[in-house]
Amino acid sequence: MKKALMAVAVAGCFGLVACAAKPPSASTAEKPMPASPAETANPLLQLSELPYHYPQFDKIKDEHFAPAFEIGMKQGKAEVEAIADSKEAPSFDNTIVALEKSGLALNRVNYIFFNLTATNTNDTLQKIEADVSPKLSAYSDSILLNEKLFARVKTLHDNVAQLGLDAESARLLDRYYTNFVRAGAQLSDADKDKLRDYNEQLAKLNTQFQQNVLKDTNESAVVVDSEAELDGLDANEIAGARDAANARGLSGKFLITLQNTTGQPPLTSLKNRALRERIYKASLARGSHGGDADNTRIVAQIVELRAKRAALLGYPNHAAYQLEDGTAKTTDAVNQLLAQIAPAAVANAKKEAADMQKLLDKQKAGYKLQAWDWAYVAEQVRKQRYDFDESQMRPYFEMNNVLENGVFFMAEKLYGLTFKERSDLPKYHPDTRVFEVFKDGVAFGIFIFDPFKRDSKQGGAWMNSYVDQSDLLGYKPVVANHLNIPKPPAGEPVLMTADEVNTAFHEFGHAIHGLLSNVKYPMFSGTNVPRDFVEFPSQVHEMWATWPEVLAHYAKHYKTGEPMPQVLVDKMKATEKFNQGFATTEYLAATLLDQAWHQLPVDKAKVDDVLAFEAAALKQAGVDYVLVPPRYRTTYFSHVFSGGYSAGYYAYIWSEVLDADTVEWFKEKGGLSRENGQWFADHLLSRGGAVDAMQLYREFRGRDARIEPLLERRGLAAPAKGKAGK
C-alpha cells in the first residue's frame, strides 16, 4: 500500500486551506517594510534572493525560528486587522486578494520550520515546535473568528453575482467564506471561546503525539547480538545494521531500526523466527507500552476534543465535519465503499494464509503461521509459485538510475520536463540533491530529493512544498520528495526494493502536481486540493514504474549495465496480484480504525481503554484478522493523529478508484506520450484546487470514474454495476 504522507501538515497554520500554510510572496507582491535590527539579521524574515526564493539553508540557524515566529505573527495579525478595520467598502481586491497577500513572513517561516521538523529535527526544534504550535492555533483563530473580517467576506459572498469575477476568483471567494464558516465564524462569543480552547489543546496534543512516535520508533529499534541471527539479510543490510549500532555506541552489535508502519522490511527475509517475532512485537507495541512516549492517553484526549469541536460546529462527529469538505462528502459514502471491499479482501487474505500454512506443513516447519511469519513465508510461496525472488530485482534498481533514468525520463516523455542538478544551492542536509526543472527548455522550478532514513526524520514518504506556484505572487514552485531508504555503508550502491521504486514514482506524482501548477491564487496551488483527491495523481504515476519503455530505460544492473532480463520482468508482472489480500486488508483495517475513532458522537467519545476500543472496532468492521494487523495501529497512526488525514485515510482507496480508471485511459490512448501527458496536465494537474475536483475529473475523463478497474487490480470480485469517486 502507498506510504505517502503528501505535504506535511503544518500545525496551527493559517487554516484557510486544509492545514497547509500559504507560500511566501514574490518580491513583486511583498512590499518592503522598515525592518528592525532583529529582522534584518534573521534570514527567515528576509525574502531569499536565491533563485525561486529558495530557502537560505546555509544561513538559517535553530535560534532564528522562535523570534521569527513571534515577529511573523505580530506582522500578520497587524495586516489582517488593517483589512478588517478598513473604512473602505469591502471589495474583492481590498479583502480577499489582500488576505491572500497577508502574513507572508509568517508563512515563509511556517513552511521552512515544519518541513525541517519532519526531515531533520533535533531537541531544540522539537521544543520550539511544542511551544509554537498552540500559539499558531491561537493566531489562526484570531483571523478566522474575527467578526469584522468575516462580515466583509460575507458581504462579498452574498453579492458575488454583482462582482463580475472570473471563475477562479469566484471560487476563491467561495472558499474563503466556506473556510470561515467551517472554522466557527458564525458561533456565539461563548462558543468561540470554547473553540479556541479546543484548538489550542489539539495543537499541543498533535505535536506531542508525533514527537512520541519518532521517539518511540527510535527507542524501539531491536538490538541483535550476533551476525548469525541476521541470516537472510544481504551484506549491505547487515553492514547497515552494524553501522546503526555503532552510531548509538553499541559496538560489536547490530541494530534493526523501525519504519513507521506495522510491518518491517527485514521480516521478509530474516530466517530467524525468534528475531522476526521480536521485531514484529516491538513494532506493534510502539506508543502503548508505558513510559513518556506512550500515546494512549493522548489519543483519547484527541478523539474526545475532536468530537466536542465537531458538535460545537454543528456536526454529528468529526468524520462528518472532515468529509463534508472532500469529494466523498458523507460518512455513508465512505462506509459504503469500504464495506464493498473489506469482506472480499479479508477472504482473500485468509486464502493466502491457508496457502502459506500448506507450504509450512509441507516443509515440516513445526509451527502455525503467525503475523511475524507472514512476509517471510509469503515470499517463499511467491518463489515457489512464480519461481520469483524479489531480491533478484534489487541489482537493477540502483537509486540514482531509478531517479534520473526512470522518474526523470518519465517526466520528460510525458510533460517535456528536464532536470539539471544545482550544486551551488545550499542544503538542509548533505544527503539531499537539488535540481532545477525545465519545461521545454525554459526554467520554471526546483525539485529537492531527500532519499535516506535517519533518526531525525519522520517515517514514511511524502512530498512537501517550500514555495507554491502563484501568478498573483509571481512565484514559481520549489518542491521536495522524501523517502526513507536505509543508507548503505560508504561507497556501496543504493539498491532499492521494488516497493521503494514504486514509492519514488508515487511521491514524484505529488511533486509533478506541484511543479505543473498554473493558477493565480496560492490557495489553489498544486496539491491544495481535497484530501481525498490529492493521492489520485500520485497513484497514477505509479503505473510508469513498470511501463515497458520506462522500465527498460532505468532497470539496468548496477555493475554490468545489462537490462533486467525479460524473464524477470515477466515474473514480476505475473506476481502483481500476489498477496493483495494482505495488502488490501492491512490498509482497510487502518482505514476502518480511523473511521471508527472519528465517527464517534460526542456522547460516546470518552474512551478509557484505547487498545480495547481498537480491538472492538476492528472486530465490528470484520477486519479483526490476527494474522493481518492494521498497517498502522492507533498509537502510531501519525496520518490521523498528527498529520492532515484525520477521518481521511480512506483517501488512498477512494483516490485509487480514480487512479485505476485513469490508468485504463492512458492504456486506451497509447500510454507514455507527450500528447497524453499534456492532456492530463492541462485538464487536471495544472489546475490544482481552482476547479471542483470531481468536475476536473469529468473534464479529463469525459465521465465519472468506474470502480471495476480497481477491483480487478486488487483481485476482488467486481460487482454487477457501481461507481465511486463522486
XYZ file of C-alpha atoms in Angstrom:
726
model
C 0.000 0.000 0.000
C 1.110 3.525 -0.593
C 3.096 5.203 2.125
C 2.852 8.788 1.003
C 2.039 11.394 3.561
C 1.868 14.093 0.927
C 2.670 17.540 2.238
C 3.500 17.635 5.908
C 0.597 19.182 7.771
C 1.567 22.472 9.348
C 0.417 22.574 12.944
C -1.662 25.607 13.814
C -1.344 27.113 10.342
C -3.440 29.947 8.986
C -6.196 27.442 8.366
C -7.908 28.802 5.277
C -6.814 25.849 3.171
C -6.721 22.299 4.624
C -3.892 22.934 7.191
C -1.228 23.951 4.729
C 0.499 27.257 5.193
C 0.318 29.743 2.340
C 3.523 30.348 0.404
C 5.744 33.357 0.789
C 5.178 36.182 -1.612
C 7.209 37.095 -4.621
C 9.174 40.303 -4.477
C 6.508 41.848 -6.697
C 3.884 41.248 -4.015
C 5.813 41.620 -0.790
C 6.210 45.319 -0.147
C 9.407 46.408 1.574
C 8.765 47.384 5.192
C 11.037 49.100 7.667
C 12.949 46.328 9.401
C 14.277 46.235 12.934
C 17.853 45.023 13.524
C 16.430 41.679 14.708
C 14.508 41.271 11.468
C 17.434 42.289 9.303
C 19.695 39.744 10.997
C 17.142 36.935 10.699
C 17.258 35.173 7.295
C 13.774 33.755 7.839
C 12.295 37.252 7.862
C 14.028 38.323 4.663
C 12.833 37.204 1.262
C 15.534 34.890 -0.064
C 17.470 36.296 -3.010
C 18.372 32.820 -4.213
C 16.737 31.548 -7.425
C 12.999 30.966 -6.971
C 13.382 32.389 -3.453
C 14.812 29.009 -2.496
C 15.399 28.874 1.303
C 18.762 30.070 2.594
C 19.500 26.831 4.419
C 23.162 27.808 4.894
C 22.183 30.917 6.873
C 19.202 29.580 8.846
C 20.000 28.519 12.409
C 17.792 26.972 15.081
C 17.839 30.164 17.129
C 16.265 32.117 14.271
C 12.917 30.312 14.436
C 11.414 31.425 17.758
C 11.891 35.187 17.130
C 10.832 34.738 13.502
C 7.557 33.173 14.596
C 6.964 35.950 17.126
C 7.640 38.746 14.649
C 5.796 36.962 11.836
C 2.650 36.530 13.915
C 2.795 40.161 15.031
C 3.129 41.394 11.456
C 0.468 39.048 10.108
C -2.032 39.986 12.774
C -1.491 43.694 12.085
C -2.011 43.157 8.350
C -5.244 41.237 8.875
C -6.572 43.749 11.385
C -5.912 46.515 8.847
C -8.091 44.647 6.351
C -10.844 44.060 8.916
C -10.776 47.675 10.187
C -10.694 49.286 6.738
C -13.163 52.159 6.305
C -13.499 51.343 2.626
C -16.443 49.266 1.473
C -15.384 45.638 1.057
C -14.190 44.707 -2.414
C -12.645 41.549 -3.783
C -9.251 43.256 -4.015
C -9.170 45.007 -0.638
C -10.439 41.954 1.257
C -9.919 38.616 -0.483
C -6.801 39.407 -2.508
C -5.434 41.332 0.470
C -5.880 38.226 2.634
C -4.038 36.128 0.037
C -1.108 38.540 0.365
C -1.179 38.789 4.157
C 1.034 37.027 6.689
C 3.805 36.459 4.166
C 6.720 36.462 6.597
C 4.961 34.044 8.938
C 4.011 31.729 6.099
C 7.620 31.624 4.957
C 8.726 30.666 8.482
C 5.929 28.082 8.710
C 6.927 26.305 5.548
C 10.613 26.099 6.358
C 10.222 25.209 10.030
C 7.632 22.452 9.756
C 9.328 20.921 6.753
C 12.589 20.786 8.717
C 10.976 19.301 11.831
C 9.749 16.472 9.597
C 13.024 15.921 7.749
C 15.871 16.827 10.114
C 14.630 17.623 13.602
C 16.505 17.898 16.884
C 15.750 18.607 20.545
C 15.822 22.382 20.037
C 13.417 22.305 17.108
C 11.090 19.948 18.954
C 10.949 22.292 21.938
C 10.168 25.202 19.632
C 7.512 23.120 17.902
C 5.815 22.253 21.181
C 5.868 25.904 22.218
C 4.782 27.487 18.959
C 2.019 25.066 17.860
C -0.649 26.342 20.298
C 0.413 29.931 19.553
C -0.113 29.348 15.841
C -3.505 27.839 16.610
C -4.452 30.970 18.529
C -3.126 33.117 15.675
C -5.271 31.226 13.170
C -8.325 31.612 15.398
C -7.680 35.348 15.741
C -8.182 35.612 11.987
C -10.920 33.088 11.326
C -13.024 34.189 14.305
C -12.628 37.922 13.598
C -16.211 39.196 13.324
C -15.409 42.329 11.308
C -13.285 40.397 8.847
C -15.926 37.724 8.365
C -18.574 40.404 7.853
C -16.577 41.756 4.915
C -16.164 38.287 3.428
C -19.864 37.512 3.904
C -20.912 40.762 2.241
C -18.875 39.878 -0.826
C -20.127 36.289 -0.830
C -23.746 37.379 -0.591
C -23.272 39.731 -3.553
C -20.970 37.644 -5.722
C -23.255 37.952 -8.764
C -22.642 41.690 -8.848
C -18.839 41.480 -8.607
C -18.106 40.366 -12.169
C -15.467 37.854 -11.057
C -13.775 35.304 -13.282
C -14.313 31.645 -12.375
C -11.135 31.213 -10.307
C -11.760 34.424 -8.355
C -15.367 33.473 -7.680
C -14.199 30.094 -6.374
C -11.606 31.806 -4.183
C -14.286 33.976 -2.602
C -16.476 30.928 -2.022
C -13.591 29.040 -0.414
C -12.816 31.918 1.930
C -16.436 32.125 3.010
C -16.693 28.346 3.446
C -13.454 28.156 5.417
C -14.520 30.950 7.765
C -17.864 29.248 8.414
C -16.256 25.846 8.938
C -13.761 27.425 11.319
C -16.566 28.754 13.543
C -17.063 32.343 12.362
C -20.821 32.135 12.954
C -20.588 30.850 16.525
C -21.542 32.889 19.565
C -18.777 34.582 21.530
C -19.017 31.956 24.273
C -18.760 29.114 21.779
C -15.847 30.813 20.043
C -14.012 30.782 23.358
C -14.683 27.043 23.664
C -13.454 26.512 20.120
C -10.241 28.417 20.783
C -9.608 26.238 23.810
C -10.228 23.011 21.850
C -7.953 24.129 19.024
C -5.159 25.101 21.388
C -5.323 21.789 23.227
C -5.386 19.843 19.962
C -2.379 21.713 18.624
C -0.392 20.699 21.705
C -1.581 17.094 21.612
C -0.981 16.613 17.892
C 2.606 17.800 18.283
C 3.186 15.608 21.334
C 1.756 12.573 19.520
C 4.139 12.936 16.578
C 7.184 13.595 18.737
C 6.311 10.499 20.781
C 6.055 8.397 17.614
C 9.508 9.487 16.466
C 10.990 8.957 19.933
C 9.464 5.527 20.488
C 10.249 4.366 16.960
C 13.910 5.194 17.539
C 13.936 3.674 21.033
C 12.149 0.501 19.882
C 14.933 -0.459 17.480
C 15.878 -4.095 18.064
C 19.423 -4.879 19.220
C 20.910 -8.077 17.770
C 23.957 -9.670 19.384
C 25.415 -11.687 16.520
C 25.600 -11.599 12.752
C 24.432 -15.206 12.634
C 20.990 -14.081 13.781
C 20.726 -11.912 10.667
C 20.839 -14.841 8.260
C 18.749 -13.951 5.232
C 19.719 -10.280 5.063
C 22.181 -9.300 2.360
C 25.650 -7.932 3.031
C 24.627 -4.287 2.697
C 21.692 -4.731 5.075
C 23.931 -6.390 7.648
C 26.537 -3.642 7.274
C 23.785 -1.046 7.686
C 22.628 -2.734 10.908
C 26.216 -2.734 12.181
C 26.627 0.968 11.340
C 23.324 1.802 13.052
C 24.505 0.036 16.210
C 27.880 1.764 16.137
C 26.164 5.131 15.745
C 24.416 4.503 19.056
C 27.542 3.284 20.830
C 26.654 -0.409 20.563
C 29.977 -1.640 19.255
C 30.002 -5.277 18.199
C 26.231 -5.465 17.929
C 23.633 -4.882 15.209
C 20.557 -2.677 15.247
C 17.314 -3.207 13.322
C 15.714 0.226 13.152
C 11.972 0.513 12.611
C 9.916 2.315 9.996
C 6.543 3.838 10.788
C 4.318 1.003 9.503
C 3.448 -2.135 11.478
C 5.243 -4.419 9.025
C 9.020 -4.061 8.896
C 11.146 -4.765 5.774
C 13.563 -7.283 7.403
C 10.616 -9.591 8.182
C 10.547 -10.578 4.507
C 13.980 -12.180 4.501
C 15.069 -12.922 8.092
C 15.280 -16.683 8.644
C 15.500 -16.404 12.431
C 11.887 -16.769 13.547
C 12.535 -15.628 17.113
C 14.100 -12.421 15.820
C 11.175 -11.873 13.457
C 8.859 -12.127 16.452
C 10.945 -9.655 18.462
C 10.897 -7.103 15.622
C 7.190 -7.540 14.996
C 6.206 -7.169 18.653
C 8.488 -4.157 19.098
C 6.811 -2.524 16.126
C 3.294 -3.343 17.298
C 3.869 -2.076 20.845
C 5.031 1.424 19.920
C 3.196 4.153 21.744
C 1.331 1.744 24.020
C 3.781 0.183 26.472
C 4.018 2.902 29.087
C 6.772 5.412 29.569
C 6.996 9.024 28.494
C 6.354 8.201 24.818
C 3.079 6.364 25.448
C 0.318 7.737 23.205
C -2.786 6.037 24.609
C -3.802 8.943 26.843
C -3.054 11.428 24.067
C -5.209 9.527 21.576
C -8.136 9.502 23.992
C -7.846 13.249 24.500
C -7.548 13.996 20.786
C -10.598 11.888 19.933
C -12.735 13.494 22.625
C -11.676 17.032 21.726
C -12.303 16.474 18.026
C -15.772 15.134 18.767
C -16.514 18.124 21.019
C -15.319 20.547 18.367
C -17.431 18.873 15.680
C -20.516 19.040 17.898
C -19.840 22.699 18.644
C -19.701 23.385 14.907
C -22.974 21.539 14.312
C -21.783 18.144 13.054
C -22.657 14.673 14.409
C -18.994 13.668 14.579
C -15.503 14.667 13.459
C -15.649 12.464 10.363
C -18.820 14.182 9.155
C -17.091 17.537 9.567
C -13.981 16.430 7.686
C -15.718 14.584 4.864
C -18.083 17.414 4.024
C -15.160 19.354 2.574
C -13.823 16.486 0.474
C -15.133 14.722 -2.598
C -16.736 11.917 -0.564
C -18.987 14.431 1.250
C -20.574 11.958 3.711
C -19.662 9.148 6.089
C -22.243 6.963 4.322
C -20.349 7.269 1.026
C -17.079 6.234 2.656
C -18.656 3.438 4.678
C -20.340 2.011 1.594
C -17.107 1.909 -0.392
C -15.173 0.266 2.446
C -17.961 -2.250 3.118
C -17.950 -3.167 -0.555
C -14.268 -4.077 -0.480
C -13.482 -5.329 3.047
C -15.197 -8.771 3.042
C -13.552 -9.865 -0.197
C -10.176 -8.534 0.959
C -10.279 -10.495 4.230
C -11.457 -13.612 2.400
C -8.508 -13.306 0.024
C -6.122 -12.808 2.945
C -7.400 -15.990 4.582
C -6.868 -17.920 1.340
C -3.329 -16.580 1.197
C -2.751 -17.672 4.809
C -4.039 -21.157 4.016
C -1.594 -21.440 1.119
C 1.251 -20.393 3.381
C 0.288 -22.900 6.056
C 0.250 -25.633 3.415
C 3.806 -24.727 2.497
C 4.890 -24.754 6.151
C 3.279 -28.151 6.658
C 4.960 -29.462 3.532
C 8.295 -28.202 4.836
C 7.515 -29.751 8.247
C 8.275 -26.374 9.805
C 6.541 -27.401 13.013
C 4.671 -24.168 13.674
C 1.445 -22.416 12.819
C 1.667 -19.255 10.784
C 1.793 -16.066 12.885
C 1.714 -12.415 11.905
C 5.508 -12.119 12.183
C 5.871 -15.011 9.743
C 3.608 -13.631 7.033
C 6.087 -11.603 4.982
C 8.777 -14.304 5.171
C 6.535 -17.236 4.252
C 4.662 -15.232 1.612
C 7.991 -14.656 -0.094
C 8.633 -18.409 -0.033
C 5.227 -19.057 -1.609
C 5.924 -16.485 -4.277
C 9.277 -18.082 -5.059
C 7.653 -21.484 -5.333
C 4.604 -20.395 -7.317
C 6.275 -17.986 -9.721
C 9.923 -19.018 -9.470
C 10.471 -15.419 -8.455
C 12.696 -13.952 -5.756
C 12.157 -10.225 -5.333
C 15.737 -9.781 -4.147
C 16.835 -10.672 -7.692
C 15.466 -7.314 -8.820
C 17.437 -5.072 -6.488
C 20.681 -5.048 -8.512
C 18.655 -3.489 -11.329
C 17.212 -0.738 -9.131
C 20.202 1.475 -8.293
C 18.753 4.625 -6.779
C 20.334 7.320 -8.938
C 19.475 5.341 -12.037
C 15.880 4.966 -10.862
C 15.668 8.710 -10.286
C 17.442 10.056 -13.349
C 16.704 7.391 -15.965
C 13.347 6.325 -14.591
C 11.456 9.091 -12.824
C 13.010 11.976 -14.755
C 12.785 10.067 -18.048
C 9.057 9.535 -17.483
C 8.625 13.244 -16.717
C 10.378 14.220 -19.935
C 8.344 11.847 -22.098
C 5.016 12.869 -20.582
C 5.470 16.536 -19.774
C 8.612 17.774 -21.535
C 10.472 18.253 -18.237
C 14.247 18.062 -17.843
C 16.384 18.378 -14.705
C 19.758 19.961 -14.030
C 21.471 19.427 -10.689
C 22.279 22.639 -8.784
C 25.273 22.004 -6.543
C 25.507 25.757 -5.859
C 22.299 25.909 -3.802
C 22.548 25.251 -0.040
C 21.094 22.111 1.538
C 19.433 21.441 4.904
C 21.116 18.005 4.907
C 24.102 16.746 2.881
C 22.171 13.682 1.652
C 19.743 15.789 -0.364
C 20.058 16.583 -4.077
C 18.718 19.775 -5.663
C 17.597 20.058 -9.286
C 16.423 22.962 -11.393
C 13.443 21.952 -13.515
C 12.940 22.993 -17.148
C 9.840 22.644 -19.298
C 10.621 22.544 -22.990
C 13.936 24.204 -22.163
C 12.511 27.001 -20.011
C 13.478 27.028 -16.312
C 10.461 27.092 -14.038
C 11.110 25.448 -10.663
C 13.204 23.484 -8.167
C 12.949 19.827 -7.112
C 14.653 18.559 -3.922
C 15.270 14.827 -3.468
C 15.808 13.543 0.097
C 16.007 9.730 -0.045
C 17.544 8.309 3.126
C 16.253 7.215 6.510
C 17.752 8.895 9.597
C 16.794 9.209 13.250
C 15.988 12.906 12.831
C 13.441 12.223 10.082
C 9.848 11.095 10.423
C 8.942 7.740 8.882
C 7.205 7.083 5.590
C 7.450 9.015 2.372
C 5.955 12.343 1.391
C 6.104 15.451 -0.736
C 6.172 18.987 0.564
C 6.383 22.443 -0.915
C 8.681 25.279 0.118
C 7.270 27.715 -2.442
C 3.907 27.280 -4.153
C 3.349 28.490 -7.704
C 1.125 31.566 -7.923
C 0.607 34.109 -10.702
C -0.746 36.588 -8.149
C 2.500 36.494 -6.205
C 4.765 35.874 -9.179
C 6.102 32.661 -7.647
C 7.431 29.526 -9.261
C 7.430 26.184 -7.406
C 10.043 24.729 -5.065
C 9.007 21.210 -4.042
C 10.639 18.219 -2.343
C 10.258 14.448 -2.150
C 11.238 12.466 0.932
C 11.795 8.706 1.183
C 13.166 6.503 3.965
C 15.597 4.201 2.193
C 18.225 2.677 4.525
C 21.567 4.263 3.697
C 24.234 1.660 2.852
C 27.834 1.890 4.038
C 30.006 4.499 2.318
C 30.983 3.505 -1.194
C 28.255 0.887 -1.553
C 25.463 1.274 -4.137
C 21.946 2.183 -3.047
C 19.865 -0.726 -4.318
C 16.143 -0.178 -3.938
C 13.372 -2.689 -3.405
C 10.503 -2.836 -5.881
C 8.270 -1.187 -3.263
C 10.757 1.666 -2.791
C 10.871 2.191 -6.559
C 7.080 2.294 -6.669
C 7.080 4.798 -3.809
C 9.584 7.009 -5.641
C 7.277 7.225 -8.648
C 4.286 7.798 -6.347
C 5.887 10.687 -4.491
C 7.101 12.220 -7.712
C 3.466 12.241 -8.810
C 2.834 14.637 -5.925
C 5.873 16.676 -6.976
C 4.547 16.891 -10.548
C 1.219 18.112 -9.156
C 3.099 20.975 -7.503
C 5.555 21.657 -10.321
C 2.953 21.849 -13.100
C 0.590 24.082 -11.147
C -0.689 27.023 -13.199
C -3.100 29.016 -11.045
C -3.439 32.618 -9.993
C -4.103 32.270 -6.289
C -1.842 30.455 -3.794
C -4.870 28.917 -2.088
C -5.343 26.708 -5.143
C -1.731 25.921 -5.966
C -0.558 22.412 -6.730
C -1.622 19.878 -4.114
C -4.020 22.280 -2.358
C -6.962 20.065 -3.305
C -9.369 17.962 -1.214
C -7.603 15.379 0.917
C -9.430 12.502 -0.772
C -8.338 13.745 -4.211
C -4.700 14.586 -3.553
C -3.481 10.977 -3.710
C -5.047 10.427 -7.130
C -2.348 11.993 -9.365
C 0.452 10.400 -7.337
C -1.131 6.959 -7.567
C -1.494 7.329 -11.331
C 2.236 7.934 -11.650
C 2.988 4.542 -10.105
C 1.948 2.947 -13.400
C 5.081 4.278 -15.087
C 7.439 2.375 -12.757
C 6.734 -0.818 -14.701
C 5.730 0.682 -18.049
C 7.922 -1.194 -20.568
C 9.601 1.858 -22.118
C 10.360 3.402 -18.721
C 11.429 0.160 -17.047
C 13.800 -0.652 -19.897
C 15.384 2.783 -19.546
C 16.298 2.524 -15.843
C 16.204 -1.159 -14.779
C 19.831 -1.964 -15.537
C 22.315 -3.935 -13.471
C 24.385 -1.592 -11.346
C 27.616 -3.454 -12.166
C 27.230 -4.576 -15.777
C 24.699 -2.110 -17.156
C 22.746 -5.040 -18.594
C 18.964 -4.554 -18.764
C 16.710 -6.553 -16.491
C 16.104 -9.899 -18.229
C 12.675 -10.188 -19.800
C 12.051 -13.399 -17.919
C 12.459 -11.489 -14.631
C 10.195 -8.693 -15.879
C 7.546 -11.247 -16.809
C 7.762 -12.889 -13.396
C 7.444 -9.507 -11.689
C 4.298 -8.689 -13.662
C 2.870 -12.156 -13.027
C 3.008 -11.503 -9.276
C 1.218 -8.128 -9.333
C -1.921 -9.551 -7.691
C 0.022 -11.791 -5.337
C -0.570 -11.071 -1.633
C -3.187 -8.434 -2.456
C -5.494 -9.908 0.168
C -2.918 -8.994 2.805
C -2.122 -5.574 1.316
C -5.775 -4.585 0.999
C -6.752 -5.927 4.416
C -3.939 -4.222 6.362
C -4.794 -0.931 4.664
C -8.546 -1.296 5.211
C -8.014 -2.224 8.858
C -6.228 1.090 9.415
C -8.824 2.968 7.360
C -11.761 1.473 9.238
C -9.984 2.174 12.529
C -9.649 5.828 11.515
C -13.373 6.000 10.751
C -14.312 4.194 13.973
C -12.453 6.742 16.077
C -13.750 9.744 14.190
C -17.356 8.701 13.673
C -17.864 8.647 17.450
C -20.547 11.137 18.535
C -19.600 13.430 21.370
C -21.585 11.457 23.967
C -19.555 8.324 23.189
C -16.170 9.891 22.503
C -14.736 9.483 26.003
C -12.710 6.287 25.675
C -10.930 4.924 28.731
C -9.179 1.942 27.138
C -7.747 2.840 23.739
C -6.455 -0.628 22.874
C -9.744 -2.286 23.842
C -11.621 0.166 21.636
C -9.251 -0.597 18.776
C -9.853 -4.347 19.108
C -13.624 -3.920 19.275
C -13.665 -1.571 16.282
C -11.677 -3.995 14.118
C -13.994 -6.834 15.124
C -17.129 -4.852 14.370
C -15.759 -3.900 10.950
C -14.950 -7.525 10.160
C -11.211 -6.956 9.768
C -10.016 -8.349 13.111
C -7.814 -10.935 11.432
C -4.952 -11.630 13.812
C -2.548 -12.575 11.018
C -3.037 -9.209 9.303
C -2.839 -6.314 11.787
C -3.637 -2.754 10.671
C -0.954 -1.061 8.627
C -0.888 1.483 11.453
C -2.145 0.795 14.953
C -3.818 3.643 16.773
C -0.836 4.655 18.901
C 1.499 5.262 15.933
C -1.098 6.266 13.343
C 0.527 9.603 12.573
C -1.548 10.191 9.449
C -4.673 10.721 11.530
C -3.476 11.837 14.964
C -0.834 14.370 13.994
C -0.980 14.713 10.215
C -3.704 16.014 7.967
C -5.541 12.723 7.385
C -7.916 12.527 10.363
C -11.039 10.714 9.115
C -9.247 10.824 5.770
C -7.044 7.750 5.493
C -9.733 6.294 3.218
C -8.415 8.794 0.649
C -5.912 6.289 -0.726
C -8.553 3.746 -1.745
C -11.029 6.476 -2.740
C -8.397 8.060 -4.960
C -7.380 4.657 -6.281
C -10.789 4.343 -7.904
C -9.902 7.410 -9.974
C -6.334 6.182 -10.406
C -7.264 2.740 -11.769
C -9.795 4.281 -14.142
C -7.179 6.796 -15.329
C -4.623 4.048 -15.948
C -7.178 2.476 -18.264
C -7.468 5.834 -20.066
C -3.712 6.041 -20.603
C -3.687 2.485 -21.956
C -6.601 3.234 -24.279
C -4.777 6.321 -25.561
C -1.444 4.599 -26.180
C 0.337 5.116 -22.871
C 3.524 7.145 -22.492
C 3.247 10.106 -24.863
C 3.607 13.850 -24.700
C 0.067 14.243 -26.040
C -1.397 12.181 -23.202
C 0.752 13.897 -20.589
C -0.219 17.322 -21.879
C -3.926 16.450 -21.708
C -3.551 15.185 -18.133
C -1.553 18.282 -17.171
C -3.824 20.801 -18.889
C -7.123 19.332 -17.744
C -6.186 18.242 -14.240
C -2.673 18.643 -12.786
C -2.126 22.304 -13.616
C -5.445 23.461 -12.204
C -4.894 22.461 -8.577
C -7.879 23.441 -6.458
C -9.093 26.205 -8.785
C -11.917 23.973 -10.029
C -14.082 21.458 -8.158
C -12.098 18.206 -8.038
C -14.724 15.898 -9.496
C -15.559 18.424 -12.192
C -11.893 18.332 -13.125
C -12.005 14.559 -13.319
C -15.066 14.587 -15.546
C -13.443 17.167 -17.824
C -10.336 14.990 -18.054
C -12.041 11.597 -18.448
C -15.336 12.594 -20.060
C -17.335 10.756 -17.380
C -17.348 9.691 -13.727
C -14.865 7.066 -12.603
C -15.820 3.393 -12.572
C -14.864 1.097 -9.717
C -14.351 -2.064 -11.781
C -10.691 -1.351 -12.724
C -9.796 -1.034 -9.038
C -11.484 -4.284 -8.080
C -9.783 -6.057 -10.959
C -6.385 -4.639 -9.955
C -6.739 -5.884 -6.385
C -8.067 -9.296 -7.355
C -11.519 -8.637 -5.892
C -14.788 -9.718 -7.490
C -16.348 -6.825 -9.409
C -19.989 -6.013 -8.670
C -22.571 -6.096 -11.424
C -22.502 -2.343 -11.512
C -21.264 0.519 -9.380
C -19.490 3.792 -9.320
C -17.373 5.533 -6.784
C -15.334 8.647 -6.522
C -18.188 11.094 -6.846
